Amino acid sequence: MFGFINCYKPPGMTSRDAVNVVQRRLKNLRTDDGSKVKVGHAGTLDPLAEGVLVMGVGRAVRLVPYVQQQPKHYRAKFLIGQSSVSGDLEDKVQMHPRLPVPSRSQLETAAKTLIGSIQQTPPAHSAIWIDGKRAHERIRAGEEVEMPSRTVDIHSIEILNYAFPEIEMDIVCGSGTYIRTLGLDLATAAGSTAVMAHLRRDGVGRFLHTKAVSIERLREDDLEPLLLPPSMAVSHMPQITLTENQSTRLGHGLEIETGDEAEGVDEAAALTEDGQIRGIVIRKGYAWYPKRVFPVDDQVY
């Protein structure tokens, strides 16, 4: 079991609950060393949200950080002139009738100011770990939590529909972005406030919602045919193609030498001639050293 599952997480379910569906199906399987088959996801979706939840299965868990590097695509709806403590509809919504009603032009202008690398303060009602405990757990326990700001990358924001109070947006962003906060920042820049009413993750890199597998299928179908190639995790990275001898050397933890065709690249995905991922390699001079190594179908080490 080595690959990725493109799961469509429904609203009302936590990301951990979705992972547990697969974990339970694999509980009796063991790896070569006798340990349980691991399952991990690439980026939490809040219970309110739905859409793509990428799961790494087996050794692919070690490739999850590379999936998280890929752009995330969202479709989001917000209600302008309304707010809640959580930033979404999970808490009581407060109306703000005295705030001005922004025009579409004002919102589009505000969206342009949020493109690029920006500072964002995640909502306190989030799954971020603060001193060993989730932020939302501390909030619900009555604690005051100061959330650290972070730099996130916003590639594009397109306003698809706007009929006050509802605005629908298409967003492409980098890992770590909180869409609830982004919608609030947009409304604030236009002189108002906002609460998130709906969120769907349409894709993570090449993992698209139109090809995602339902929770029902994960509960009932044979899982192995649902696995996607591990190489999908590194489609965005510089890549080098290995000869058979180079593949063997990497399998034994040894460096390989290349020419200068990858000069200026410090990390790359090493693939076999038939497109299987053999490892993640780090460049030192004209040699590549293994950072992570994976088995391929026709070789056992």
Coordinates of C-alpha atoms in Angstrom, one line a residue:
M1 CA 0.0 0.0 0.0
F2 CA 2.0 3.0 -1.3
G3 CA 0.2 5.9 -2.8
F4 CA -2.5 8.6 -2.4
I5 CA -6.2 8.6 -2.0
N6 CA -8.1 11.7 -3.3
C7 CA -11.0 11.8 -0.8
Y8 CA -14.0 14.0 -1.0
K9 CA -14.6 15.0 2.6
P10 CA -18.3 15.8 3.2
P11 CA -19.4 18.7 5.4
G12 CA -19.9 17.8 9.1
M13 CA -17.0 15.4 9.3
T14 CA -13.5 16.2 10.6
S15 CA -10.4 15.5 8.6
R16 CA -9.3 13.1 11.3
D17 CA -12.5 11.2 11.1
A18 CA -12.1 10.8 7.3
V19 CA -8.5 9.5 7.8
N20 CA -9.8 7.1 10.4
V21 CA -12.2 5.5 7.9
V22 CA -9.2 4.4 5.8
Q23 CA -7.0 3.6 8.9
R24 CA -9.7 1.2 10.2
R25 CA -9.9 -0.6 6.8
L26 CA -6.1 -1.2 7.0
K27 CA -5.8 -2.1 10.6
N28 CA -5.0 -5.7 9.9
L29 CA -2.3 -5.0 7.3
R30 CA 1.4 -4.8 8.2
T31 CA 4.4 -3.5 6.4
D32 CA 7.5 -5.6 5.8
D33 CA 8.9 -4.8 9.3
G34 CA 5.6 -5.7 11.0
S35 CA 4.3 -2.2 11.7
K36 CA 0.9 -0.9 10.9
V37 CA 0.2 0.9 7.6
K38 CA 0.2 4.6 8.3
V39 CA -2.3 7.1 6.9
G40 CA -1.9 10.9 7.0
H41 CA -3.6 13.8 5.3
A42 CA -2.2 16.8 3.5
G43 CA -3.9 19.8 5.0
T44 CA -6.9 20.0 7.4
L45 CA -10.4 20.8 6.2
D46 CA -12.7 22.3 8.9
P47 CA -15.8 20.3 9.7
L48 CA -17.9 22.9 7.9
A49 CA -15.9 22.6 4.7
E50 CA -16.1 19.9 2.0
G51 CA -13.9 18.9 -0.9
V52 CA -10.5 17.4 -1.6
L53 CA -8.7 15.8 1.3
V54 CA -5.5 14.1 0.1
M55 CA -4.4 11.1 2.1
G56 CA -1.0 9.5 2.0
V57 CA -1.1 5.7 2.5
G58 CA 1.9 3.7 3.7
R59 CA 5.3 5.1 2.7
A60 CA 3.4 7.9 0.9
V61 CA 2.9 9.6 4.3
R62 CA 6.6 10.7 3.9
L63 CA 5.6 12.6 0.8
V64 CA 2.7 14.5 2.4
P65 CA 4.8 17.6 3.0
Y66 CA 5.4 17.8 -0.8
V67 CA 1.7 17.6 -1.5
Q68 CA 1.2 20.5 0.9
Q69 CA 3.6 22.6 -1.2
Q70 CA 1.2 22.5 -4.1
P71 CA -1.4 25.3 -4.7
K72 CA -4.8 24.9 -3.2
H73 CA -7.9 25.8 -5.0
Y74 CA -11.1 26.9 -3.1
R75 CA -14.6 28.0 -3.8
A76 CA -15.9 30.1 -0.9
K77 CA -19.1 32.0 0.0
F78 CA -19.2 34.8 2.6
L79 CA -22.0 36.9 4.0
I80 CA -20.9 40.6 4.0
G81 CA -21.9 42.8 7.0
Q82 CA -22.1 39.8 9.4
S83 CA -19.7 38.2 11.8
S84 CA -19.2 35.4 14.4
V85 CA -16.6 34.5 16.9
S86 CA -15.5 31.5 14.9
G87 CA -15.6 33.4 11.6
D88 CA -18.1 30.9 10.2
L89 CA -21.7 29.7 10.8
E90 CA -20.7 27.4 13.7
D91 CA -21.2 30.2 16.2
K92 CA -24.0 32.7 16.6
V93 CA -24.0 35.3 13.8
Q94 CA -24.1 39.0 14.6
M95 CA -25.6 41.5 12.0
H96 CA -24.0 44.9 11.4
P97 CA -26.6 47.0 9.7
R98 CA -24.8 50.2 10.3
L99 CA -21.7 49.2 8.3
P100 CA -21.6 50.4 4.7
V101 CA -22.6 48.1 1.9
P102 CA -19.5 47.7 -0.3
S103 CA -19.9 47.7 -4.1
R104 CA -18.5 45.0 -6.3
S105 CA -15.8 47.4 -7.5
Q106 CA -14.7 48.1 -4.0
L107 CA -14.5 44.4 -3.2
E108 CA -12.5 43.7 -6.4
T109 CA -10.1 46.5 -5.5
A110 CA -9.7 45.1 -2.0
A111 CA -9.0 41.7 -3.5
K112 CA -6.1 43.0 -5.5
T113 CA -4.4 44.2 -2.3
L114 CA -4.4 40.6 -0.9
I115 CA -2.6 39.0 -3.8
G116 CA 1.0 37.9 -3.2
S117 CA 2.8 37.1 0.0
I118 CA 0.8 38.6 2.9
Q119 CA 0.7 38.5 6.7
Q120 CA -2.3 36.6 8.1
T121 CA -3.4 36.0 11.6
P122 CA -5.2 32.6 11.8
P123 CA -8.6 32.5 13.6
A124 CA -8.5 31.5 17.3
H125 CA -11.1 28.8 16.4
S126 CA -8.6 26.8 14.4
A127 CA -6.7 23.5 14.7
I128 CA -3.4 25.2 15.1
W129 CA -1.3 23.8 18.0
I130 CA -0.6 26.3 20.8
D131 CA 1.7 24.9 23.5
G132 CA 0.6 21.3 22.9
K133 CA -3.1 21.9 22.5
R134 CA -5.4 22.9 19.7
A135 CA -6.3 26.6 19.7
H136 CA -10.0 26.0 19.4
E137 CA -9.9 23.6 22.4
R138 CA -8.3 26.4 24.5
I139 CA -10.9 28.9 23.4
R140 CA -13.8 26.5 24.3
A141 CA -12.1 26.0 27.7
G142 CA -12.4 29.7 28.3
E143 CA -8.7 30.6 27.8
E144 CA -7.5 33.7 26.0
V145 CA -5.3 32.7 23.0
E146 CA -3.0 35.1 21.1
M147 CA -2.6 33.7 17.6
P148 CA 0.8 34.2 15.9
S149 CA 0.7 35.8 12.5
R150 CA 2.2 34.0 9.5
T151 CA 3.2 34.7 5.9
V152 CA 0.9 33.1 3.3
D153 CA 0.9 33.2 -0.5
I154 CA -2.3 34.2 -2.3
H155 CA -2.1 33.5 -6.0
S156 CA -5.5 34.7 -7.2
I157 CA -8.9 35.9 -5.9
E158 CA -11.8 36.1 -8.4
I159 CA -15.2 37.3 -7.4
L160 CA -17.6 35.1 -9.2
N161 CA -21.0 36.4 -7.9
Y162 CA -22.0 39.2 -5.6
A163 CA -25.5 40.1 -4.4
F164 CA -25.3 41.7 -1.0
P165 CA -24.9 40.1 1.5
E166 CA -23.6 37.0 -0.3
I167 CA -20.3 37.0 -2.2
E168 CA -18.9 33.9 -3.9
M169 CA -15.2 33.7 -4.7
D170 CA -12.7 31.5 -6.4
I171 CA -9.3 31.4 -4.6
V172 CA -5.9 29.9 -5.3
C173 CA -3.4 30.0 -2.5
G174 CA -0.5 28.4 -0.8
S175 CA -0.4 26.1 2.2
G176 CA -1.3 27.5 5.6
T177 CA -3.9 30.0 4.3
Y178 CA -7.1 30.4 6.3
I179 CA -9.9 31.2 3.9
R180 CA -12.1 32.4 6.8
T181 CA -9.5 35.0 7.6
L182 CA -9.0 35.9 3.9
G183 CA -12.7 36.6 3.4
L184 CA -12.8 38.8 6.6
D185 CA -9.7 40.7 5.5
L186 CA -11.3 41.3 2.1
A187 CA -14.5 42.7 3.7
T188 CA -12.5 44.8 6.2
A189 CA -10.5 46.3 3.4
A190 CA -13.8 47.3 1.8
G191 CA -15.1 48.9 5.1
S192 CA -17.2 46.0 6.3
T193 CA -16.9 42.6 7.9
A194 CA -17.9 39.0 6.8
V195 CA -18.6 35.5 8.0
M196 CA -17.9 32.4 5.9
A197 CA -21.0 30.6 4.9
H198 CA -19.6 27.7 2.8
L199 CA -16.2 26.4 1.7
R200 CA -15.2 23.8 -0.9
R201 CA -11.7 22.8 -1.6
D202 CA -11.7 22.1 -5.4
G203 CA -8.1 20.9 -5.7
V204 CA -4.6 20.5 -4.3
G205 CA -2.2 20.5 -7.2
R206 CA -3.4 17.7 -9.6
F207 CA -5.7 16.2 -7.0
L208 CA -9.1 17.6 -8.2
H209 CA -12.6 17.4 -6.6
T210 CA -14.1 16.1 -9.8
K211 CA -12.0 13.0 -9.5
A212 CA -12.3 12.6 -5.7
V213 CA -13.6 9.4 -4.0
S214 CA -16.5 9.5 -1.6
I215 CA -16.4 8.4 2.0
E216 CA -18.9 5.7 1.1
R217 CA -16.5 4.2 -1.4
L218 CA -13.7 4.3 1.1
R219 CA -15.9 2.4 3.6
E220 CA -17.0 -0.2 1.1
D221 CA -14.7 -0.6 -1.9
D222 CA -11.3 -2.3 -2.2
L223 CA -8.9 0.5 -1.4
E224 CA -5.8 -0.6 -3.4
P225 CA -7.4 0.3 -6.8
L226 CA -8.2 3.7 -5.5
L227 CA -4.6 4.5 -4.8
L228 CA -3.0 7.2 -7.0
P229 CA 0.7 7.2 -8.0
P230 CA 3.1 8.5 -5.3
S231 CA 4.8 10.6 -8.1
M232 CA 1.7 13.0 -8.0
A233 CA 3.2 14.4 -4.8
V234 CA 6.2 15.8 -6.7
S235 CA 4.7 16.9 -10.0
H236 CA 5.6 20.5 -9.1
M237 CA 9.3 19.8 -8.2
P238 CA 12.4 19.7 -10.4
Q239 CA 12.9 16.1 -11.6
I240 CA 15.7 14.0 -12.7
T241 CA 15.4 10.7 -14.5
L242 CA 17.6 7.9 -13.2
T243 CA 19.4 5.2 -15.0
E244 CA 19.1 1.6 -13.7
N245 CA 22.5 1.9 -12.0
Q246 CA 21.6 5.3 -10.4
S247 CA 18.4 3.8 -9.1
T248 CA 20.3 0.9 -7.5
R249 CA 22.7 3.3 -5.9
L250 CA 19.9 5.4 -4.4
G251 CA 18.3 2.2 -3.1
H252 CA 21.4 1.5 -1.2
G253 CA 21.6 5.1 0.2
L254 CA 24.5 6.2 -2.0
E255 CA 24.9 9.4 -3.9
I256 CA 24.6 9.7 -7.7
E257 CA 26.4 12.1 -10.0
T258 CA 24.8 14.1 -12.8
G259 CA 25.9 16.8 -15.2
D260 CA 25.1 20.5 -14.8
E261 CA 21.6 20.2 -16.3
A262 CA 20.1 20.9 -12.8
E263 CA 22.5 23.6 -11.8
G264 CA 20.9 26.0 -9.3
V265 CA 18.4 23.4 -8.0
D266 CA 19.0 22.2 -4.4
E267 CA 16.3 19.6 -4.1
A268 CA 14.6 17.3 -6.7
A269 CA 12.5 14.3 -7.2
A270 CA 14.3 11.3 -8.6
L271 CA 12.2 9.1 -10.9
T272 CA 12.9 5.9 -12.7
E273 CA 12.7 5.7 -16.5
D274 CA 9.1 4.5 -16.2
G275 CA 8.0 7.4 -14.0
Q276 CA 8.1 5.7 -10.5
I277 CA 9.4 7.9 -7.7
R278 CA 12.7 6.5 -6.4
G279 CA 13.4 9.3 -3.9
I280 CA 13.9 12.9 -2.9
V281 CA 17.5 14.0 -3.4
I282 CA 19.6 17.0 -2.3
R283 CA 22.3 18.5 -4.5
K284 CA 25.8 19.0 -3.3
G285 CA 28.2 20.1 -6.0
Y286 CA 27.6 17.8 -9.0
A287 CA 26.2 14.9 -6.9
W288 CA 22.8 14.2 -5.5
Y289 CA 22.4 12.7 -2.0
P290 CA 19.3 10.8 -0.9
K291 CA 17.0 12.5 1.5
R292 CA 14.1 10.0 1.2
V293 CA 14.2 6.7 -0.7
F294 CA 11.3 4.6 -1.8
P295 CA 11.0 1.2 -3.3
V296 CA 10.0 0.6 -6.9
D297 CA 7.9 -2.2 -8.3
D298 CA 10.6 -4.3 -9.9
Q299 CA 13.3 -3.9 -7.2
V300 CA 13.5 -5.0 -3.6
Y301 CA 16.2 -3.8 -1.2

